mmCIF file of C-alpha atoms in Angstrom:
data_model
loop_
_atom_site.group_PDB
_atom_site.id
_atom_site.type_symbol
_atom_site.label_atom_id
_atom_site.label_comp_id
_atom_site.label_asym_id
_atom_site.label_seq_id
_atom_site.Cartn_x
_atom_site.Cartn_y
_atom_site.Cartn_z
ATOM 1 C CA MET T 1 25.214 3.106 2.832
ATOM 2 C CA ALA T 2 24.748 4.731 6.838
ATOM 3 C CA LEU T 3 21.514 3.200 8.421
ATOM 4 C CA LEU T 4 18.689 5.152 11.041
ATOM 5 C CA VAL T 5 18.024 1.811 13.006
ATOM 6 C CA GLY T 6 15.536 1.447 15.354
ATOM 7 C CA ASP T 7 16.805 -0.076 18.364
ATOM 8 C CA CYS T 8 14.618 -3.853 18.543
ATOM 9 C CA GLY T 9 16.759 -5.434 15.435
ATOM 10 C CA ALA T 10 15.437 -9.315 15.590
ATOM 11 C CA TYR T 11 16.792 -10.026 13.271
ATOM 12 C CA ASP T 12 20.073 -9.460 14.316
ATOM 13 C CA ARG T 13 19.893 -12.666 15.913
ATOM 14 C CA LEU T 14 21.581 -14.610 13.210
ATOM 15 C CA ARG T 15 24.694 -12.273 12.272
ATOM 16 C CA THR T 16 26.943 -10.263 14.048
ATOM 17 C CA PRO T 17 25.310 -6.256 14.220
ATOM 18 C CA ALA T 18 26.763 -4.345 12.227
ATOM 19 C CA PRO T 19 28.938 -1.107 13.946
ATOM 20 C CA HIS T 20 25.359 1.368 13.275
ATOM 21 C CA GLU T 21 23.323 -0.999 15.151
ATOM 22 C CA SER T 22 22.174 -2.089 18.669
ATOM 23 C CA ALA T 23 21.571 -5.404 19.407
ATOM 24 C CA MET T 24 19.202 -6.980 20.106
ATOM 25 C CA THR T 25 16.600 -6.564 23.125
ATOM 26 C CA THR T 26 13.790 -8.874 22.717
ATOM 27 C CA SER T 27 13.561 -12.775 22.931
ATOM 28 C CA MET T 28 12.521 -15.395 20.038
ATOM 29 C CA ARG T 29 8.692 -16.569 20.596
ATOM 30 C CA GLN T 30 7.247 -19.844 18.778
ATOM 31 C CA PRO T 31 5.055 -19.324 16.660
ATOM 32 C CA CYS T 32 1.052 -20.180 16.427
ATOM 33 C CA ARG T 33 0.451 -23.390 15.889
ATOM 34 C CA GLN T 34 -2.998 -25.104 13.830
ATOM 35 C CA ASN T 35 -3.850 -28.271 14.486
ATOM 36 C CA SER T 36 -3.720 -30.435 11.629
ATOM 37 C CA SER T 37 -7.249 -31.266 10.959
ATOM 38 C CA ASP T 38 -8.634 -28.368 10.938
ATOM 39 C CA ARG T 39 -6.441 -26.660 7.684
ATOM 40 C CA ILE T 40 -8.142 -27.180 4.615
ATOM 41 C CA PRO T 41 -5.652 -26.462 2.334
ATOM 42 C CA LEU T 42 -6.054 -23.844 -0.817
ATOM 43 C CA ALA T 43 -6.978 -25.115 -4.221
ATOM 44 C CA ARG T 44 -3.809 -26.214 -5.761
ATOM 45 C CA PRO T 45 -3.731 -27.003 -10.202
ATOM 46 C CA PRO T 46 -3.410 -30.786 -11.296
ATOM 47 C CA PRO T 47 0.133 -30.949 -12.744
ATOM 48 C CA ALA T 48 -0.722 -31.005 -16.075
ATOM 49 C CA THR T 49 -1.383 -26.807 -15.780
ATOM 50 C CA ARG T 50 1.596 -25.722 -13.368
ATOM 51 C CA THR T 51 3.671 -24.595 -16.487
ATOM 52 C CA ALA T 52 6.815 -22.776 -15.667
ATOM 53 C CA PRO T 53 6.322 -19.076 -15.593
ATOM 54 C CA PRO T 54 8.857 -16.503 -17.877
ATOM 55 C CA PRO T 55 11.793 -15.251 -16.780
ATOM 56 C CA LEU T 56 12.436 -12.164 -14.639
ATOM 57 C CA THR T 57 12.848 -9.263 -15.965
ATOM 58 C CA ARG T 58 14.398 -7.286 -13.358
ATOM 59 C CA PRO T 59 17.011 -8.103 -10.812
ATOM 60 C CA TRP T 60 16.126 -11.092 -8.382
ATOM 61 C CA ARG T 61 16.575 -9.730 -5.331
ATOM 62 C CA ARG T 62 16.404 -12.330 -2.526
ATOM 63 C CA LEU T 63 18.900 -12.091 -0.102
ATOM 64 C CA GLY T 64 19.291 -13.836 2.908
ATOM 65 C CA CYS T 65 16.492 -16.565 2.541
ATOM 66 C CA GLY T 66 18.812 -19.655 3.149
ATOM 67 C CA ARG T 67 18.671 -20.460 -0.443
ATOM 68 C CA ASN T 68 21.101 -20.288 -3.569
ATOM 69 C CA ILE T 69 18.907 -19.362 -6.386
ATOM 70 C CA SER T 70 19.558 -16.809 -9.080
ATOM 71 C CA ALA T 71 17.857 -15.165 -12.218
ATOM 72 C CA SER T 72 18.648 -18.192 -13.846
ATOM 73 C CA HIS T 73 16.542 -20.653 -12.189
ATOM 74 C CA THR T 74 13.472 -18.415 -12.569
ATOM 75 C CA GLY T 75 12.255 -20.527 -15.454
ATOM 76 C CA GLU T 76 11.885 -23.403 -13.470
ATOM 77 C CA LEU T 77 9.967 -22.028 -10.249
ATOM 78 C CA MET T 78 6.519 -23.443 -10.358
ATOM 79 C CA ALA T 79 3.139 -20.895 -11.974
ATOM 80 C CA GLY T 80 1.306 -18.976 -9.135
ATOM 81 C CA HIS T 81 -2.260 -19.564 -9.671
ATOM 82 C CA TRP T 82 -5.217 -17.248 -8.990
ATOM 83 C CA THR T 83 -7.851 -19.199 -5.771
ATOM 84 C CA THR T 84 -10.725 -17.768 -4.007
ATOM 85 C CA LEU T 85 -10.450 -17.083 -0.318
ATOM 86 C CA GLY T 86 -13.658 -18.670 0.977
ATOM 87 C CA GLU T 87 -17.478 -18.482 -0.845
ATOM 88 C CA PRO T 88 -17.209 -19.013 -4.659
ATOM 89 C CA ASP T 89 -17.737 -15.255 -5.621
ATOM 90 C CA GLY T 90 -15.695 -13.590 -2.624
ATOM 91 C CA ILE T 91 -12.042 -12.339 -2.506
ATOM 92 C CA GLU T 92 -9.728 -13.765 -4.633
ATOM 93 C CA ALA T 93 -5.963 -14.400 -3.907
ATOM 94 C CA TYR T 94 -2.719 -14.817 -6.177
ATOM 95 C CA VAL T 95 -1.065 -17.821 -4.499
ATOM 96 C CA HIS T 96 2.267 -19.891 -5.038
ATOM 97 C CA HIS T 97 3.558 -22.706 -3.284
ATOM 98 C CA PRO T 98 7.224 -23.902 -2.933
ATOM 99 C CA GLU T 99 7.849 -26.440 -5.436
ATOM 100 C CA ASP T 100 9.604 -29.026 -3.130
ATOM 101 C CA GLY T 101 10.984 -28.889 0.066
ATOM 102 C CA GLU T 102 10.071 -28.193 3.259
ATOM 103 C CA VAL T 103 7.244 -25.419 3.097
ATOM 104 C CA ARG T 104 8.959 -22.994 6.547
ATOM 105 C CA GLY T 105 5.178 -21.092 7.006
ATOM 106 C CA ALA T 106 2.695 -18.303 5.333
ATOM 107 C CA VAL T 107 2.996 -14.998 3.913
ATOM 108 C CA VAL T 108 0.483 -12.303 3.109
ATOM 109 C CA VAL T 109 1.849 -10.541 0.419
ATOM 110 C CA CYS T 110 -0.576 -6.812 1.013
ATOM 111 C CA SER T 111 0.166 -4.735 -2.214
ATOM 112 C CA GLU T 112 0.356 -1.749 -3.287
ATOM 113 C CA LEU T 113 -1.992 0.661 -5.001
ATOM 114 C CA TYR T 114 -1.147 -0.839 -8.249
ATOM 115 C CA GLY T 115 -3.319 -4.251 -7.269
ATOM 116 C CA VAL T 116 -1.648 -7.404 -7.784
ATOM 117 C CA ASN T 117 0.520 -6.571 -10.785
ATOM 118 C CA THR T 118 3.792 -7.903 -11.635
ATOM 119 C CA TYR T 119 5.960 -6.632 -8.702
ATOM 120 C CA VAL T 120 3.505 -8.669 -6.576
ATOM 121 C CA ARG T 121 3.338 -11.961 -8.256
ATOM 122 C CA ASP T 122 7.068 -11.617 -9.134
ATOM 123 C CA THR T 123 7.680 -11.325 -5.079
ATOM 124 C CA CYS T 124 5.771 -13.933 -4.477
ATOM 125 C CA ALA T 125 7.585 -16.254 -7.011
ATOM 126 C CA GLU T 126 10.694 -15.168 -4.758
ATOM 127 C CA LEU T 127 8.970 -15.915 -1.633
ATOM 128 C CA ALA T 128 7.589 -19.702 -2.303
ATOM 129 C CA ALA T 129 11.735 -19.386 -4.000
ATOM 130 C CA ALA T 130 12.860 -19.089 -0.206
ATOM 131 C CA GLY T 131 9.526 -22.001 1.020
ATOM 132 C CA TYR T 132 7.462 -20.045 1.778
ATOM 133 C CA VAL T 133 3.528 -20.445 0.823
ATOM 134 C CA ALA T 134 2.766 -16.637 -1.134
ATOM 135 C CA ILE T 135 -0.677 -15.508 -0.690
ATOM 136 C CA ALA T 136 -1.336 -12.045 -2.658
ATOM 137 C CA PRO T 137 -5.358 -11.218 -2.016
ATOM 138 C CA ASP T 138 -7.132 -8.640 -4.322
ATOM 139 C CA TYR T 139 -8.436 -6.006 -2.112
ATOM 140 C CA TYR T 140 -10.319 -4.798 -4.673
ATOM 141 C CA TRP T 141 -12.131 -7.053 -5.622
ATOM 142 C CA ARG T 142 -15.833 -5.490 -4.600
ATOM 143 C CA ASN T 143 -15.073 -3.255 -7.365
ATOM 144 C CA ALA T 144 -12.452 -4.657 -9.800
ATOM 145 C CA ARG T 145 -11.147 -7.897 -9.564
ATOM 146 C CA ARG T 146 -7.690 -8.656 -10.536
ATOM 147 C CA THR T 147 -6.495 -5.103 -11.031
ATOM 148 C CA GLU T 148 -3.492 -4.964 -12.128
ATOM 149 C CA LEU T 149 -2.022 -1.669 -12.824
ATOM 150 C CA GLY T 150 1.709 0.014 -13.964
ATOM 151 C CA TYR T 151 3.197 2.689 -12.678
ATOM 152 C CA THR T 152 2.270 5.688 -14.980
ATOM 153 C CA ALA T 153 0.809 8.677 -13.815
ATOM 154 C CA GLU T 154 -2.469 7.836 -15.245
ATOM 155 C CA GLU T 155 -2.291 4.346 -13.999
ATOM 156 C CA ARG T 156 -1.836 5.706 -10.371
ATOM 157 C CA GLU T 157 -4.690 7.897 -10.318
ATOM 158 C CA SER T 158 -6.396 4.722 -11.647
ATOM 159 C CA GLY T 159 -5.629 3.295 -8.596
ATOM 160 C CA LEU T 160 -6.157 5.934 -6.314
ATOM 161 C CA VAL T 161 -9.149 5.716 -7.382
ATOM 162 C CA LEU T 162 -9.614 2.257 -6.215
ATOM 163 C CA MET T 163 -7.756 2.929 -3.165
ATOM 164 C CA ARG T 164 -10.297 5.778 -1.774
ATOM 165 C CA ALA T 165 -12.996 3.294 -2.615
ATOM 166 C CA LEU T 166 -11.507 1.066 0.137
ATOM 167 C CA ASP T 167 -13.365 0.185 3.429
ATOM 168 C CA ARG T 168 -11.234 -0.438 7.038
ATOM 169 C CA ASP T 169 -13.969 -2.900 8.234
ATOM 170 C CA GLU T 170 -14.079 -4.857 4.349
ATOM 171 C CA LEU T 171 -9.888 -4.985 4.291
ATOM 172 C CA VAL T 172 -10.282 -6.230 8.485
ATOM 173 C CA ALA T 173 -12.920 -9.311 6.881
ATOM 174 C CA ASP T 174 -10.294 -10.115 3.838
ATOM 175 C CA ALA T 175 -7.533 -9.605 5.657
ATOM 176 C CA ALA T 176 -8.899 -12.931 8.416
ATOM 177 C CA ALA T 177 -9.659 -14.155 4.852
ATOM 178 C CA ALA T 178 -5.784 -14.504 3.813
ATOM 179 C CA LEU T 179 -5.051 -15.374 7.368
ATOM 180 C CA ALA T 180 -6.820 -17.917 7.624
ATOM 181 C CA ALA T 181 -5.909 -19.313 4.301
ATOM 182 C CA ALA T 182 -2.413 -18.702 4.941
ATOM 183 C CA ARG T 183 -3.131 -20.761 8.874
ATOM 184 C CA ALA T 184 -3.564 -23.552 6.866
ATOM 185 C CA GLU T 185 -1.234 -23.726 4.255
ATOM 186 C CA ALA T 186 2.243 -23.079 6.921
ATOM 187 C CA GLY T 187 2.811 -26.625 7.654
ATOM 188 C CA GLY T 188 2.455 -25.769 11.366
ATOM 189 C CA ARG T 189 4.579 -23.018 10.804
ATOM 190 C CA GLY T 190 4.240 -19.003 11.760
ATOM 191 C CA VAL T 191 2.541 -16.452 9.433
ATOM 192 C CA ALA T 192 3.586 -12.867 7.824
ATOM 193 C CA PHE T 193 2.072 -9.750 6.502
ATOM 194 C CA ILE T 194 4.569 -8.893 3.973
ATOM 195 C CA GLY T 195 2.909 -4.788 2.889
ATOM 196 C CA LEU T 196 3.896 -2.896 0.350
ATOM 197 C CA SER T 197 3.416 1.078 0.600
ATOM 198 C CA MET T 198 -1.069 0.831 0.989
ATOM 199 C CA GLY T 199 -0.520 -2.659 1.436
ATOM 200 C CA GLY T 200 1.985 -1.918 4.486
ATOM 201 C CA HIS T 201 -1.058 0.044 5.965
ATOM 202 C CA ILE T 202 -3.460 -3.252 5.721
ATOM 203 C CA ALA T 203 -0.826 -4.903 7.212
ATOM 204 C CA VAL T 204 -0.159 -2.585 10.460
ATOM 205 C CA ARG T 205 -4.273 -3.091 10.292
ATOM 206 C CA ALA T 206 -4.731 -6.186 10.038
ATOM 207 C CA ALA T 207 -2.028 -6.735 13.081
ATOM 208 C CA THR T 208 -4.000 -4.336 15.706
ATOM 209 C CA GLU T 209 -7.119 -7.093 15.066
ATOM 210 C CA LEU T 210 -5.262 -10.689 14.077
ATOM 211 C CA ARG T 211 -3.205 -12.887 15.393
ATOM 212 C CA PHE T 212 0.318 -13.862 13.131
ATOM 213 C CA GLU T 213 3.891 -13.553 13.816
ATOM 214 C CA LEU T 214 5.152 -11.265 12.079
ATOM 215 C CA ALA T 215 4.588 -7.955 9.952
ATOM 216 C CA ALA T 216 6.966 -6.629 7.744
ATOM 217 C CA VAL T 217 6.502 -2.999 6.242
ATOM 218 C CA PHE T 218 7.902 -0.884 3.381
ATOM 219 C CA TYR T 219 6.852 2.556 3.339
ATOM 220 C CA PRO T 220 3.618 2.564 4.984
ATOM 221 C CA GLY T 221 0.964 5.202 4.692
ATOM 222 C CA TRP T 222 -1.219 6.353 7.205
ATOM 223 C CA LEU T 223 -0.463 4.998 10.859
ATOM 224 C CA LEU T 224 -1.061 7.649 12.927
ATOM 225 C CA ASN T 225 -3.780 10.017 10.541
ATOM 226 C CA SER T 226 -7.079 9.117 9.478
ATOM 227 C CA GLY T 227 -9.758 11.028 7.304
ATOM 228 C CA PHE T 228 -10.585 8.344 4.171
ATOM 229 C CA PRO T 229 -12.931 5.124 4.878
ATOM 230 C CA LEU T 230 -8.894 2.822 4.058
ATOM 231 C CA VAL T 231 -7.773 4.229 7.354
ATOM 232 C CA GLY T 232 -11.538 4.988 8.766
ATOM 233 C CA PRO T 233 -12.341 7.838 12.267
ATOM 234 C CA VAL T 234 -9.469 5.690 14.502
ATOM 235 C CA PRO T 235 -5.603 5.060 12.248
ATOM 236 C CA PRO T 236 -4.190 1.774 13.129
ATOM 237 C CA LEU T 237 -1.370 3.173 15.511
ATOM 238 C CA GLU T 238 -4.228 4.444 17.853
ATOM 239 C CA THR T 239 -4.525 1.324 18.889
ATOM 240 C CA SER T 240 -0.299 0.123 19.414
ATOM 241 C CA GLU T 241 -1.411 -2.045 22.235
ATOM 242 C CA ARG T 242 -3.996 -3.895 20.234
ATOM 243 C CA ILE T 243 -0.710 -5.072 18.247
ATOM 244 C CA ALA T 244 1.560 -5.784 21.254
ATOM 245 C CA ALA T 245 -1.289 -7.807 23.209
ATOM 246 C CA ASN T 246 -1.574 -10.075 19.478
ATOM 247 C CA GLY T 247 2.027 -10.903 19.620
ATOM 248 C CA VAL T 248 2.984 -8.754 15.953
ATOM 249 C CA PHE T 249 6.884 -8.274 16.031
ATOM 250 C CA LEU T 250 6.629 -5.013 13.098
ATOM 251 C CA LEU T 251 9.344 -4.422 11.282
ATOM 252 C CA GLY T 252 8.902 -1.253 8.962
ATOM 253 C CA PHE T 253 11.050 0.394 6.593
ATOM 254 C CA ARG T 254 10.774 4.137 5.055
ATOM 255 C CA GLY T 255 12.517 6.369 2.899
ATOM 256 C CA GLU T 256 14.655 9.450 3.924
ATOM 257 C CA LEU T 257 12.940 11.155 1.302
ATOM 258 C CA ASP T 258 9.716 10.170 1.144
ATOM 259 C CA HIS T 259 7.163 11.832 0.449
ATOM 260 C CA ILE T 260 4.209 10.467 2.105
ATOM 261 C CA ILE T 261 5.512 9.823 5.358
ATOM 262 C CA PRO T 262 7.588 12.739 7.491
ATOM 263 C CA ALA T 263 10.529 12.218 9.588
ATOM 264 C CA GLU T 264 8.885 13.431 12.356
ATOM 265 C CA GLU T 265 5.637 10.633 11.849
ATOM 266 C CA TRP T 266 7.937 8.027 11.380
ATOM 267 C CA GLU T 267 9.853 8.951 14.483
ATOM 268 C CA GLN T 268 5.589 9.220 16.306
ATOM 269 C CA ALA T 269 5.056 6.208 15.061
ATOM 270 C CA GLY T 270 8.104 4.446 16.846
ATOM 271 C CA GLN T 271 7.497 6.228 20.048
ATOM 272 C CA ARG T 272 4.073 5.292 20.138
ATOM 273 C CA LEU T 273 4.795 1.640 19.273
ATOM 274 C CA THR T 274 7.450 1.880 21.712
ATOM 275 C CA GLU T 275 4.575 3.007 23.955
ATOM 276 C CA ALA T 276 2.710 0.602 24.073
ATOM 277 C CA LYS T 277 5.275 -1.823 24.303
ATOM 278 C CA VAL T 278 5.236 -3.498 20.912
ATOM 279 C CA ALA T 279 8.415 -5.110 19.749
ATOM 280 C CA HIS T 280 9.550 -3.627 16.141
ATOM 281 C CA ASP T 281 12.128 -2.292 14.548
ATOM 282 C CA LEU T 282 12.028 1.124 12.315
ATOM 283 C CA VAL T 283 14.780 1.023 9.966
ATOM 284 C CA THR T 284 15.521 4.751 7.549
ATOM 285 C CA TYR T 285 17.352 4.210 4.438
ATOM 286 C CA PRO T 286 18.960 7.829 3.835
ATOM 287 C CA ALA T 287 18.509 9.456 0.010
ATOM 288 C CA ALA T 288 16.277 7.174 -0.841
ATOM 289 C CA ASN T 289 12.179 7.361 -1.937
ATOM 290 C CA HIS T 290 8.970 6.470 -1.184
ATOM 291 C CA GLY T 291 9.125 3.350 -3.148
ATOM 292 C CA PHE T 292 12.889 2.251 -3.491
ATOM 293 C CA ALA T 293 12.844 -1.396 -3.104
ATOM 294 C CA CYS T 294 10.085 -1.769 -6.393
ATOM 295 C CA SER T 295 12.734 -2.096 -9.275
ATOM 296 C CA ASP T 296 10.058 -1.872 -11.873
ATOM 297 C CA ARG T 297 9.906 1.712 -10.780
ATOM 298 C CA PRO T 298 13.454 3.067 -11.748
ATOM 299 C CA ALA T 299 12.361 6.595 -10.812
ATOM 300 C CA ASP T 300 12.706 5.446 -6.984
ATOM 301 C CA TYR T 301 14.676 2.749 -7.078
ATOM 302 C CA ASP T 302 16.898 2.433 -4.688
ATOM 303 C CA PRO T 303 19.281 -1.708 -4.924
ATOM 304 C CA GLU T 304 21.349 -0.496 -1.663
ATOM 305 C CA ALA T 305 18.442 -0.131 0.160
ATOM 306 C CA GLY T 306 15.652 -2.754 -1.237
ATOM 307 C CA ALA T 307 18.331 -5.876 -1.024
ATOM 308 C CA ASP T 308 19.413 -4.530 2.249
ATOM 309 C CA ALA T 309 16.545 -4.245 3.758
ATOM 310 C CA TRP T 310 14.684 -7.218 1.892
ATOM 311 C CA ARG T 311 17.494 -9.539 3.663
ATOM 312 C CA ARG T 312 16.192 -8.076 6.865
ATOM 313 C CA VAL T 313 12.763 -9.259 6.116
ATOM 314 C CA TYR T 314 13.838 -13.043 5.079
ATOM 315 C CA ALA T 315 16.545 -12.995 8.889
ATOM 316 C CA ALA T 316 12.805 -12.104 10.282
ATOM 317 C CA LEU T 317 10.903 -14.749 8.128
ATOM 318 C CA GLN T 318 13.537 -16.914 9.557
ATOM 319 C CA THR T 319 12.839 -15.989 13.171
ATOM 320 C CA TYR T 320 9.527 -15.875 13.363
ATOM 321 C CA LEU T 321 7.754 -17.972 11.006
#
């Protein structure tokens, strides 16, 4: 599969570059660390309440994470759980801790417009199996707690209603709460935001306001245009220099046939990031659709592109966290 790849491929530190990819040009950074006395760990359920989740029914997509875990092992994973981030009546998040071994860092998983559904929870389980504490905030909590939607046309419309009710400043506050929780759980390592579609936009917005190590975003929309409360009057890449100032490496993925993100917009995004001196790598997958990495969306799923994107994500996690 031929790839159209950006010019800042930091994941290539961990392997030999393929012929179609350029050598990396950015240097490795030390993760931000927090004094252990300042950490307030997220609540964990007592051991008796930890039950194994049912085996995943979709393909086990984790590649290049450094642990040889297959679908047959998923029943052995510790169950994720919901917890509050801060005030008892405030934002909640679905959290998955590594079962054992070294904590390699923490990842904030920002969901699609479908909420913290099975796909997002499975993503958290896979990250935890690789050694990362995974935290998926419920960004819809002000209007509908613990929203979990499927991928039918009707459920998509429900998600769009909830998405249009989101407010930019409230999202930044929620992202800050998630980041604080992630820092407390990261074991002295770094923090990444992984964003899926709508969540990709949230992760990029967070990078303009908050300091963390890595933003890995799948088909993120509305980076250069505004028009509704989620985006606000200033789209995130209008302030790309803030991403550079915050030291966030931006890794982005888009399908060539994405109906939400035109090729011209993706190219403009890369130009804006380059002008602002943001360390980044934007990858385009030929013949792939919006949602290509989600196996729960069979009409859009591209297993080859999805596996390659996740391999790059895990390589970046190893590098930056």
